[in-house]
XYZ file of C-alpha atoms in Angstrom:
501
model
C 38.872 -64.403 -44.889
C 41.439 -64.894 -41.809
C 43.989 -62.449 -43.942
C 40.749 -59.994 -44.909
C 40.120 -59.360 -40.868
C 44.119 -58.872 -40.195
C 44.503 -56.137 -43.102
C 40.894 -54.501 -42.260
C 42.000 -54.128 -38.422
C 45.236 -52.686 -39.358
C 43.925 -50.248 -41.319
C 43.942 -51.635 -44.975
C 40.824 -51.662 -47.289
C 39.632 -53.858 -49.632
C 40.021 -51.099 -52.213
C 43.637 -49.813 -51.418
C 45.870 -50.737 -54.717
C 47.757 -52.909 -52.563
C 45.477 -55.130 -50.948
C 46.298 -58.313 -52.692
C 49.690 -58.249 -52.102
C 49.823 -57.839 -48.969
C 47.553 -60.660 -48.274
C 49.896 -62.565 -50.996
C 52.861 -61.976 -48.070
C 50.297 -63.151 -45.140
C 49.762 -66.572 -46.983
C 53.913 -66.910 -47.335
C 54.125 -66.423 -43.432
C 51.137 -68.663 -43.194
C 52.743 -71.544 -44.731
C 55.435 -71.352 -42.739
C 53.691 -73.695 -40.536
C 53.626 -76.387 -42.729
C 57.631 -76.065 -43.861
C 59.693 -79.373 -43.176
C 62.810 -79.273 -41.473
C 65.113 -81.973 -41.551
C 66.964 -83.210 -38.392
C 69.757 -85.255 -38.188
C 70.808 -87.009 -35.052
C 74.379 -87.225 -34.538
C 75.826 -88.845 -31.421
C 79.726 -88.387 -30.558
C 81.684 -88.696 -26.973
C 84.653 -87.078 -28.947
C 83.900 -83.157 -28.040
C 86.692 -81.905 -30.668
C 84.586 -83.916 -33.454
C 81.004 -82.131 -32.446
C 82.651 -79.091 -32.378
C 84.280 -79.798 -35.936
C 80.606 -80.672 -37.189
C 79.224 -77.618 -35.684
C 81.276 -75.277 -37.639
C 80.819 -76.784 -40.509
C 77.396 -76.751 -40.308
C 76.729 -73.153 -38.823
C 77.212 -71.582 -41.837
C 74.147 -68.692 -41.473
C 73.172 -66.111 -39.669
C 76.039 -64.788 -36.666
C 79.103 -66.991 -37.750
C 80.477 -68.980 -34.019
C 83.418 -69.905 -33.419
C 84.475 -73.235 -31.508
C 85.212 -70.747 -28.829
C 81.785 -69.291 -28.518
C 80.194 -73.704 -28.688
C 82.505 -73.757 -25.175
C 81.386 -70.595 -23.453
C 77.394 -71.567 -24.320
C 77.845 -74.874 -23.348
C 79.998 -73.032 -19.757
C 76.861 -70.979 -19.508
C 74.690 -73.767 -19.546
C 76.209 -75.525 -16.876
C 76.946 -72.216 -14.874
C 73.926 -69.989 -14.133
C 76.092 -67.021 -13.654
C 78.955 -68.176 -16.016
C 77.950 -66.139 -19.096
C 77.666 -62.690 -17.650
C 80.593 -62.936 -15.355
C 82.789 -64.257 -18.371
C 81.237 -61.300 -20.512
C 82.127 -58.555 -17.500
C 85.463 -59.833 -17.458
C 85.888 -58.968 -21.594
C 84.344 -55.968 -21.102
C 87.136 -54.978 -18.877
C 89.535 -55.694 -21.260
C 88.025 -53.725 -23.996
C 87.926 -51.021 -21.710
C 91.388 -51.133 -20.882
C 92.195 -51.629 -24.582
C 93.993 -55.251 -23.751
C 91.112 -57.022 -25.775
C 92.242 -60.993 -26.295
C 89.722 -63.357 -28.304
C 88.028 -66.061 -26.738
C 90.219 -68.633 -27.949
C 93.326 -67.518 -26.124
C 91.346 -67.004 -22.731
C 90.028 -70.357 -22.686
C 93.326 -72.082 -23.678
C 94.404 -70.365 -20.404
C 91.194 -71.039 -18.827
C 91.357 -74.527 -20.033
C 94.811 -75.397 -18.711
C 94.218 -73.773 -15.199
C 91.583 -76.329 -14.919
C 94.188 -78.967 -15.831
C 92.213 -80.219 -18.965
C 95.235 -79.235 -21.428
C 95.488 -76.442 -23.851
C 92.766 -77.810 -26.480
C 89.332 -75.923 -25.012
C 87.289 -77.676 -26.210
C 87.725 -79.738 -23.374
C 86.667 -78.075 -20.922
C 82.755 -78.992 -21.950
C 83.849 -82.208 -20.774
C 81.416 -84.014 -18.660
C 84.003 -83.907 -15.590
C 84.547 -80.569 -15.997
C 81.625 -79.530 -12.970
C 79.985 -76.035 -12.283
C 82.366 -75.851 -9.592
C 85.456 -76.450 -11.607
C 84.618 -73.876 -14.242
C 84.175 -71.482 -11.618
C 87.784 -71.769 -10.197
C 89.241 -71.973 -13.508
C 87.674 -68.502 -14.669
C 88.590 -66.993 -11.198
C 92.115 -68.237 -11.334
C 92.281 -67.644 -15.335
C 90.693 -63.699 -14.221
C 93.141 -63.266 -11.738
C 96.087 -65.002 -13.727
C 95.172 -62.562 -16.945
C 95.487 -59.189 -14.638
C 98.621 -60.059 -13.578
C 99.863 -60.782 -17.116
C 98.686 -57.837 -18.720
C 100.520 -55.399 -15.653
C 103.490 -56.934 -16.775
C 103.414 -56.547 -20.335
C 102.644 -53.390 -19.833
C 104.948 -52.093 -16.930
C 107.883 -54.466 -18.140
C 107.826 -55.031 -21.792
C 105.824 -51.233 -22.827
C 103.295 -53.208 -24.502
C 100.314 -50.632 -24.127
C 97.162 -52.570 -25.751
C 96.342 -56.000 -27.220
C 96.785 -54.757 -31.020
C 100.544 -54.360 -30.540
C 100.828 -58.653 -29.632
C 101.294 -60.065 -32.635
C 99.263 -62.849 -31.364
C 96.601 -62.700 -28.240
C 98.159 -66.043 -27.557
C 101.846 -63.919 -25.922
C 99.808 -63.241 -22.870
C 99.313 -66.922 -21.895
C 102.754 -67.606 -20.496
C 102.975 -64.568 -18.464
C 99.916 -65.361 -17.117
C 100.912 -69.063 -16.017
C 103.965 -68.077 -14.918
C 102.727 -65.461 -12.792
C 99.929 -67.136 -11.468
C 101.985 -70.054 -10.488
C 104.165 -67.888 -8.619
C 101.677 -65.718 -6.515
C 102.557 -62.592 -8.598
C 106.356 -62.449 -7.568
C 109.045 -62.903 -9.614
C 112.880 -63.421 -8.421
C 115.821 -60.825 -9.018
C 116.642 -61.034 -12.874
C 113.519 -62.981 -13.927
C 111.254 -60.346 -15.105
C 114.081 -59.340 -17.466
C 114.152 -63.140 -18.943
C 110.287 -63.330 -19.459
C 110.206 -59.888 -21.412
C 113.253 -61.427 -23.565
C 111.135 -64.170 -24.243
C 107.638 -61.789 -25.322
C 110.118 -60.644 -27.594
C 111.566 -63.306 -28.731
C 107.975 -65.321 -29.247
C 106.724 -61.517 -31.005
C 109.821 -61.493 -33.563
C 109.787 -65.441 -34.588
C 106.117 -66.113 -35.118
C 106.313 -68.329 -31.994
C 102.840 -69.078 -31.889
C 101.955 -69.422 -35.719
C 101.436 -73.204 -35.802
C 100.634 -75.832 -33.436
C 99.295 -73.567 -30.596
C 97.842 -75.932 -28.234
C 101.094 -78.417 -28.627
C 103.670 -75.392 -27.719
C 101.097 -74.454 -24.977
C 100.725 -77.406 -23.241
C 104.847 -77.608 -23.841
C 105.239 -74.956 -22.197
C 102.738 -75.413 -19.111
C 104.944 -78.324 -18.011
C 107.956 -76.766 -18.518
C 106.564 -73.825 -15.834
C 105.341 -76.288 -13.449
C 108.620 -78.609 -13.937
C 111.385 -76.511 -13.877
C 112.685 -73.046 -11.779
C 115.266 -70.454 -11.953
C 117.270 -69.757 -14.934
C 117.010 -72.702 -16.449
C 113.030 -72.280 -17.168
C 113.588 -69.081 -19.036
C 116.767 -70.772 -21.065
C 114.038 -73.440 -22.041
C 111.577 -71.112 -23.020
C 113.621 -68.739 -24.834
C 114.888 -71.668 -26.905
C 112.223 -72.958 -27.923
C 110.783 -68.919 -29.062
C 113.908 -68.489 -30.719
C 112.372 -71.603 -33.476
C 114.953 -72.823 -35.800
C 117.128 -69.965 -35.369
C 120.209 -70.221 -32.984
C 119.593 -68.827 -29.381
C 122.257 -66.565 -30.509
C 122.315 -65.789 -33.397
C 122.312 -62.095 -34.627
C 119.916 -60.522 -36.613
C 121.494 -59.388 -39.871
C 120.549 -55.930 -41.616
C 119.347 -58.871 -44.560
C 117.435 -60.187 -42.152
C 114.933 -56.355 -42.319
C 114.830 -56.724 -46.223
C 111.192 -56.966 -47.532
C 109.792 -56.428 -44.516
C 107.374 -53.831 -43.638
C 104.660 -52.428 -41.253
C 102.726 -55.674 -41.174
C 105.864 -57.654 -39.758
C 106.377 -58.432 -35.984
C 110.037 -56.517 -36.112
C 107.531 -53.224 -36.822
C 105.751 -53.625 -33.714
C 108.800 -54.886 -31.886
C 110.570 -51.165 -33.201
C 107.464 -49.242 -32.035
C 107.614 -51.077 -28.573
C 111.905 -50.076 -28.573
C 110.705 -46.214 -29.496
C 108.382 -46.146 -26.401
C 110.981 -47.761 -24.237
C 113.620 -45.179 -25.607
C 111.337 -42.487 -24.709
C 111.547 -40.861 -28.306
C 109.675 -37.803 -28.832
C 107.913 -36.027 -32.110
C 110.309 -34.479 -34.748
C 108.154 -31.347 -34.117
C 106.870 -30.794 -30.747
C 109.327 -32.059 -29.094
C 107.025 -33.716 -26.723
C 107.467 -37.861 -26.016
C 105.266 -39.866 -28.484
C 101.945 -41.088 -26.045
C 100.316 -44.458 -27.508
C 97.178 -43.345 -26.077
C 97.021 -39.467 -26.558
C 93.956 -37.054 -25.437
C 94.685 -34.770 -28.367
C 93.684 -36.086 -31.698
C 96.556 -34.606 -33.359
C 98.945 -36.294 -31.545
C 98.078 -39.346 -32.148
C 101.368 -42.030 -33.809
C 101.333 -42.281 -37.118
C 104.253 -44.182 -38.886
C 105.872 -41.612 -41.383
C 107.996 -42.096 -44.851
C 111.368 -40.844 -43.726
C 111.353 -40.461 -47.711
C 108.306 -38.858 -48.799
C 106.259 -41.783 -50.932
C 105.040 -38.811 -52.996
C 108.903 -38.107 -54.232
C 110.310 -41.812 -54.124
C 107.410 -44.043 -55.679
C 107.986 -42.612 -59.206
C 111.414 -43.748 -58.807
C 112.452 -46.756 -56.714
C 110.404 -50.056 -56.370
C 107.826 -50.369 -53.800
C 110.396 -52.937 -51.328
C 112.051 -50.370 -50.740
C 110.250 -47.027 -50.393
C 107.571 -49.042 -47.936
C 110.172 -50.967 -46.291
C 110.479 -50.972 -42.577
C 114.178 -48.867 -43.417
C 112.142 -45.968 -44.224
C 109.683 -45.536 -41.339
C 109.602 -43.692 -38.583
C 106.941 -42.609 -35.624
C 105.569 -39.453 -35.828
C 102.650 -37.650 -34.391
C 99.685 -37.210 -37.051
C 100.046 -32.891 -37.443
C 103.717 -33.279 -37.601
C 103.472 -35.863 -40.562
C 101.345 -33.125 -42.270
C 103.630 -30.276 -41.613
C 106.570 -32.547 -43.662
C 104.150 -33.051 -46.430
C 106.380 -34.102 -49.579
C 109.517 -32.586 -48.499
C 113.188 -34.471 -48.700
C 114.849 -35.297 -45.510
C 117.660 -33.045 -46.678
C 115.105 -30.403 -46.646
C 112.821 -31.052 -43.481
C 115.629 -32.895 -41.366
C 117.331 -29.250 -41.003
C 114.530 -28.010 -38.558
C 114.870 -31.765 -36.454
C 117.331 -31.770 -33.606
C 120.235 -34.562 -34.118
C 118.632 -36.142 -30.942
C 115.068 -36.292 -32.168
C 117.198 -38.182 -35.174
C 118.614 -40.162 -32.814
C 115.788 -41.788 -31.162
C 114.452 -43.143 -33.896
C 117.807 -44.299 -35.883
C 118.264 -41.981 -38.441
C 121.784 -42.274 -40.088
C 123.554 -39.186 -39.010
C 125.349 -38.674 -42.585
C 123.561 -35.698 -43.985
C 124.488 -36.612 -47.327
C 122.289 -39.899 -47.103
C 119.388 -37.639 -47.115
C 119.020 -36.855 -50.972
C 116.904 -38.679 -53.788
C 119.770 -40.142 -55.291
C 121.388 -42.047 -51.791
C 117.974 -43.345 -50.769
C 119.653 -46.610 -51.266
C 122.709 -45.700 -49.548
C 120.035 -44.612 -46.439
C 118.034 -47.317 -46.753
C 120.947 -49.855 -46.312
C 122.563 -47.528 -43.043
C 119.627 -47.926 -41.638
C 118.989 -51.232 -41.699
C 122.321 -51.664 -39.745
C 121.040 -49.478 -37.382
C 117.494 -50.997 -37.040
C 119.300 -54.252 -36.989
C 120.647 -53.514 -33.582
C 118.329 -51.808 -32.109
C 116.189 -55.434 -32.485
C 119.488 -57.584 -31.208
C 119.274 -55.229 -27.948
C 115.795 -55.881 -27.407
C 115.689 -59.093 -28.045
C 118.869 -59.969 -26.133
C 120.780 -60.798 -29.104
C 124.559 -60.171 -30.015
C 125.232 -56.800 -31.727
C 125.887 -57.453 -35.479
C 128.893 -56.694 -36.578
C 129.412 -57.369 -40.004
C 129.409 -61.095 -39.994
C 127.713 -63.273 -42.203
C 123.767 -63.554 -42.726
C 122.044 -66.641 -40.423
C 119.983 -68.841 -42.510
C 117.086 -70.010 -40.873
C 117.215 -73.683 -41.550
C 112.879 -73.911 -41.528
C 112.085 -69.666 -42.310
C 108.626 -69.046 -43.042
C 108.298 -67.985 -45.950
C 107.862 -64.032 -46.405
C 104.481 -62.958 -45.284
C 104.781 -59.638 -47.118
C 104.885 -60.197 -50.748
C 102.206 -57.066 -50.977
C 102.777 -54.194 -48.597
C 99.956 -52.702 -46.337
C 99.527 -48.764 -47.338
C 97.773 -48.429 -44.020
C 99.750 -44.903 -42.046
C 98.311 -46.024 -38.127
C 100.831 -48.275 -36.354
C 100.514 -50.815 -36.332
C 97.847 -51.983 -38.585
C 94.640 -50.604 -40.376
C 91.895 -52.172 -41.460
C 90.153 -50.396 -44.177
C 85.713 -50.148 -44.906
C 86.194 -52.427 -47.935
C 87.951 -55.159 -45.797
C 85.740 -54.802 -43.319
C 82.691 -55.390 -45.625
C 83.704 -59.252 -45.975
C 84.130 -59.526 -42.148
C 81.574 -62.114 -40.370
C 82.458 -62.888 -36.476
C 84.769 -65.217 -37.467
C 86.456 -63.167 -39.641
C 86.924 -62.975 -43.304
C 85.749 -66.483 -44.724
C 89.259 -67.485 -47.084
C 89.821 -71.119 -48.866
C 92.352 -73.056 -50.494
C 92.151 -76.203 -52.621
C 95.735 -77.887 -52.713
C 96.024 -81.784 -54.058
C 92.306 -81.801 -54.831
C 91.595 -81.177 -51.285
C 89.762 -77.989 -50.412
C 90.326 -76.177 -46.757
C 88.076 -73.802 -44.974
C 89.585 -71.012 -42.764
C 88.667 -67.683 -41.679
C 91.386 -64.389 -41.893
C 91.611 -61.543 -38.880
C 92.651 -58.941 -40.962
C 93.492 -57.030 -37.772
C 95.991 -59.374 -36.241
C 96.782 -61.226 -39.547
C 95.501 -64.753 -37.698
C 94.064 -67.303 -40.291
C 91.880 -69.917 -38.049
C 91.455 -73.451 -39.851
C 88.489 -74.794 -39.224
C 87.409 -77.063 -41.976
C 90.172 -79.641 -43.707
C 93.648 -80.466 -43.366
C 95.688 -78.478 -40.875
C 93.119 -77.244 -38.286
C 93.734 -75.118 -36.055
C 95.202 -71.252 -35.473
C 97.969 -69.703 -37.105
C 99.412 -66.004 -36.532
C 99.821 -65.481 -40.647
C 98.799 -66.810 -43.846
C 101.983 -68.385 -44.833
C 101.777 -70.413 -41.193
C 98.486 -72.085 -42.163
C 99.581 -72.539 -45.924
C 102.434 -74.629 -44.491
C 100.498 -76.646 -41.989
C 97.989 -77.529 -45.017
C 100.698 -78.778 -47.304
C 102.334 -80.834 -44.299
C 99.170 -82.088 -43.680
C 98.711 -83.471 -47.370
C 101.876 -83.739 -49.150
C 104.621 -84.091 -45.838
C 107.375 -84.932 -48.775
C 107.955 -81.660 -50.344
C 108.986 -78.236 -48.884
C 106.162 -77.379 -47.220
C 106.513 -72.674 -47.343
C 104.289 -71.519 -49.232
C 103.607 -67.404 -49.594
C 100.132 -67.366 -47.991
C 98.594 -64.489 -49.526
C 98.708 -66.205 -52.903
C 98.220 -69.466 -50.969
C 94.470 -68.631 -50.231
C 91.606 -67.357 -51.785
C 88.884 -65.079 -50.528
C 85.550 -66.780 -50.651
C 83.326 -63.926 -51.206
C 85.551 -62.401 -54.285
C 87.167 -65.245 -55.978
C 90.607 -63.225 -55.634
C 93.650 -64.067 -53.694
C 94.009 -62.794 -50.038
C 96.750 -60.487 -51.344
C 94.020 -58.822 -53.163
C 92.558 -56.935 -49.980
C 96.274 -56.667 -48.630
């Protein structure tokens, strides 16, 4: 009778066709009232353990991260702590120097001298108080870091990092020092964004090299600081050692040493093959927006060399969007006529004109590299090679790129069908190694794989970097590299992460 009145007074009749189901759905929400709900009381003084059981547990609706647990539990603590830390994101999307959460409260969260591990700063000394002066000093700390990666190192947005995590040091160093750096150090802390960009620096144990390198700011001065920190960027490799043309083999637009080449083209000032004009990051005019270009044509070399090589970084170049149009399909030996040599130039194309035909793409490919080679050694403060010997990384990675992104905008693209498995957190991946499987979530945009279920948790800048970590974690006696992208598996699919490569 209850559901009769609710239909009549909203305008349904007994006799309309479909009175009884409607009144069918009013009984469903009815019952509601009577539905069970379990509730489980769990008690824990360890706050890295109840976050651990709250992401395994929030599994519907908006996906959170352990990130967003610690700025709801800041909020509740601090009235006005929500919408000022909110502001303060919103200023970097505006500015397009977006960072996650998670690296802006590892900054946050060692300001307030409660370590690198956020999570911590929910703690129950952690007072209204404190978390205010930690976000104003972590606001403050954060400005002056992103000036200087922009001004010093021609970093002009977020995307280009190869992890959000790059801006952290900057930001304790300059905060620590009132803004000011001495003669020659500004120099030594762009070596080492460079340095941490080109070796993965910050693709396992975060938090550890964090709170490594807090001390080391706070404990040491002058040269010697930025000797420690390079070192310890530089990873297995020698402090200086040389990059070897090898060294650019199988790698392609998805690799740091393409972002670290599109930050040396900016700093070199290069300009468009057609206009003339110096390439803008950030341009008004739709047209002349970067694209990275196939010095060979993929239309002319695909049905006749192997993909490593015709989508290696060796044949790419930065171009503005109507000028990549205007080459179309053409050869270099056919197009490069109308370039000037100094448009060449700028972006390291081999001068020999007789590198420029189908049959020497090899021969280009492998000039280039040389060339390419150095250009990195420069920026990164490393000897010129000189035809010595490849460096063997004692502890390499393995190769992150055994499938090559066909996106064309530098650096990265992320494409609708990717972006249909995205949830907050990211793309929900998993892996089941010794009988053991491990729960993580892929950033397609910045490559990061987050661990947050299993062996291995934590936050790793690529897929190989968390492979490893799980198979230290669970079998420490064999060679833990592992290629991630066949490493994982995407939940939703059933398919391998290289399958939305």
């Amino acid at each position: 009778m209850q559901f009769y009145q609710v239909l009549h007074d909203a305008g349904v009749p007994l006799a309309d066709p479909g009175f009884a189901a409607w009144t069918h759905r009013l009984q469903k929400v009815n019952n509601i009232r009577h539905h069970q709900i379990a509730v489980i009381t769990y008690e824990s003084d360890d706050y890295e353990e109840v976050a651990e059981l709250f992401a395994r547990l929030n599994k519907g609706g908006r996906r959170l991260s352990k990130g967003d647990l610690v700025y709801s539990a800041i909020a509740a603590r601090w009235s006005d702590g929500l919408d000022t830390m909110d502001a303060f994101h919103q200023e970097l999307q505006d500015s397009n120097f977006a960072l996650n959460r998670e690296a802006v409260l590892r900054l946050m969260s060692l300001l307030a001298g409660t370590g690198a591990h956020h999570i911590k700063l929910i703690g129950a000394e952690v007072d209204e108080a404190a978390l205010k002066e930690a976000w104003q000093a972590t606001e403050a700390a954060l400005r002056l870091a992103i000036d200087f990666l922009r001004a010093e190192c021609s970093i002009p947005r977020s995307e280009i990092l190869s992890s959000p995590n790059l801006a952290i040091v900057p930001a304790l160093l300059l905060h620590d020092r009132g803004g000011k750096l001495r003669p020659g150090e500004a120099q030594l802390l762009r070596r080492w964004v460079y340095r941490a960009m080109a070796f993965s620096h910050y693709s396992l144990q975060v938090e550890g090299k964090l709170e490594a390198e807090a001390r080391l700011i706070r404990a040491r001065g002058g040269e010697d600081l930025f000797v420690e920190l390079i070192r310890r960027a530089s990873g297995p490799r020698s402090v200086d050692s040389s990059l070897h043309p090898r060294d650019l083999e199988q790698k392609y637009s998805t690799h740091p040493f393409f972002r670290l080449l599109y930050i040396a083209a900016l700093r070199g000032g290069a300009r468009d093959w057609a206009t003339n004009i110096t390439i803008n990051d950030q341009p008004m005019n739709t047209g002349a927006k970067i694209e990275f270009h196939h010095v060979f044509p993929r239309a002319r070399v695909q049905p006749v060399y192997a993909k490593e090589e015709w989508n290696s970084l060796a044949n790419l170049a930065f171009i503005t969007g109507q000028t990549n149009k205007m080459i179309s399909s053409r050869l270099p030996d056919e197009y490069m006529q109308g370039v000037a040599i100094e448009r060449l130039a700028e972006q390291w194309i081999p001068s020999s004109p007789e590198l420029r035909s189908l049959d020497r793409f090899p021969d280009f490919l492998a000039a280039r590299r040389v060339l390419l080679a150095n250009v990195l050694n420069k920026l990164l403060g490393l000897p010129e090679y000189a035809g010595q010997a490849a460096h063997q990384d004692t502890d390499e990675l393995p190769d992150d790129e055994a499938l090559i992104a066909e996106g064309r905008t530098a650096p990265t693209l992320v494409g609708a069908e990717v972006q249909e498995l995205r949830t907050e957190q990211g793309i929900e991946i998993h892996a089941i190694y010794e009988g053991q499987r491990t729960q993580a979530f892929y950033d397609p945009s910045s490559r990061i794989v987050t661990i947050h279920s299993g062996p291995g948790r934590g936050e790793y800048e690529s897929p190989s970097g968390a492979a490893v970590a799980v198979v230290r974690a669970l079998n420490p006696h064999v060679n833990p590299n592992r290629n991630g992208w066949a490493f994982w598996t995407v939940t939703a699919t059933g398919n391998l992460l290289q399958s939305i490569r």
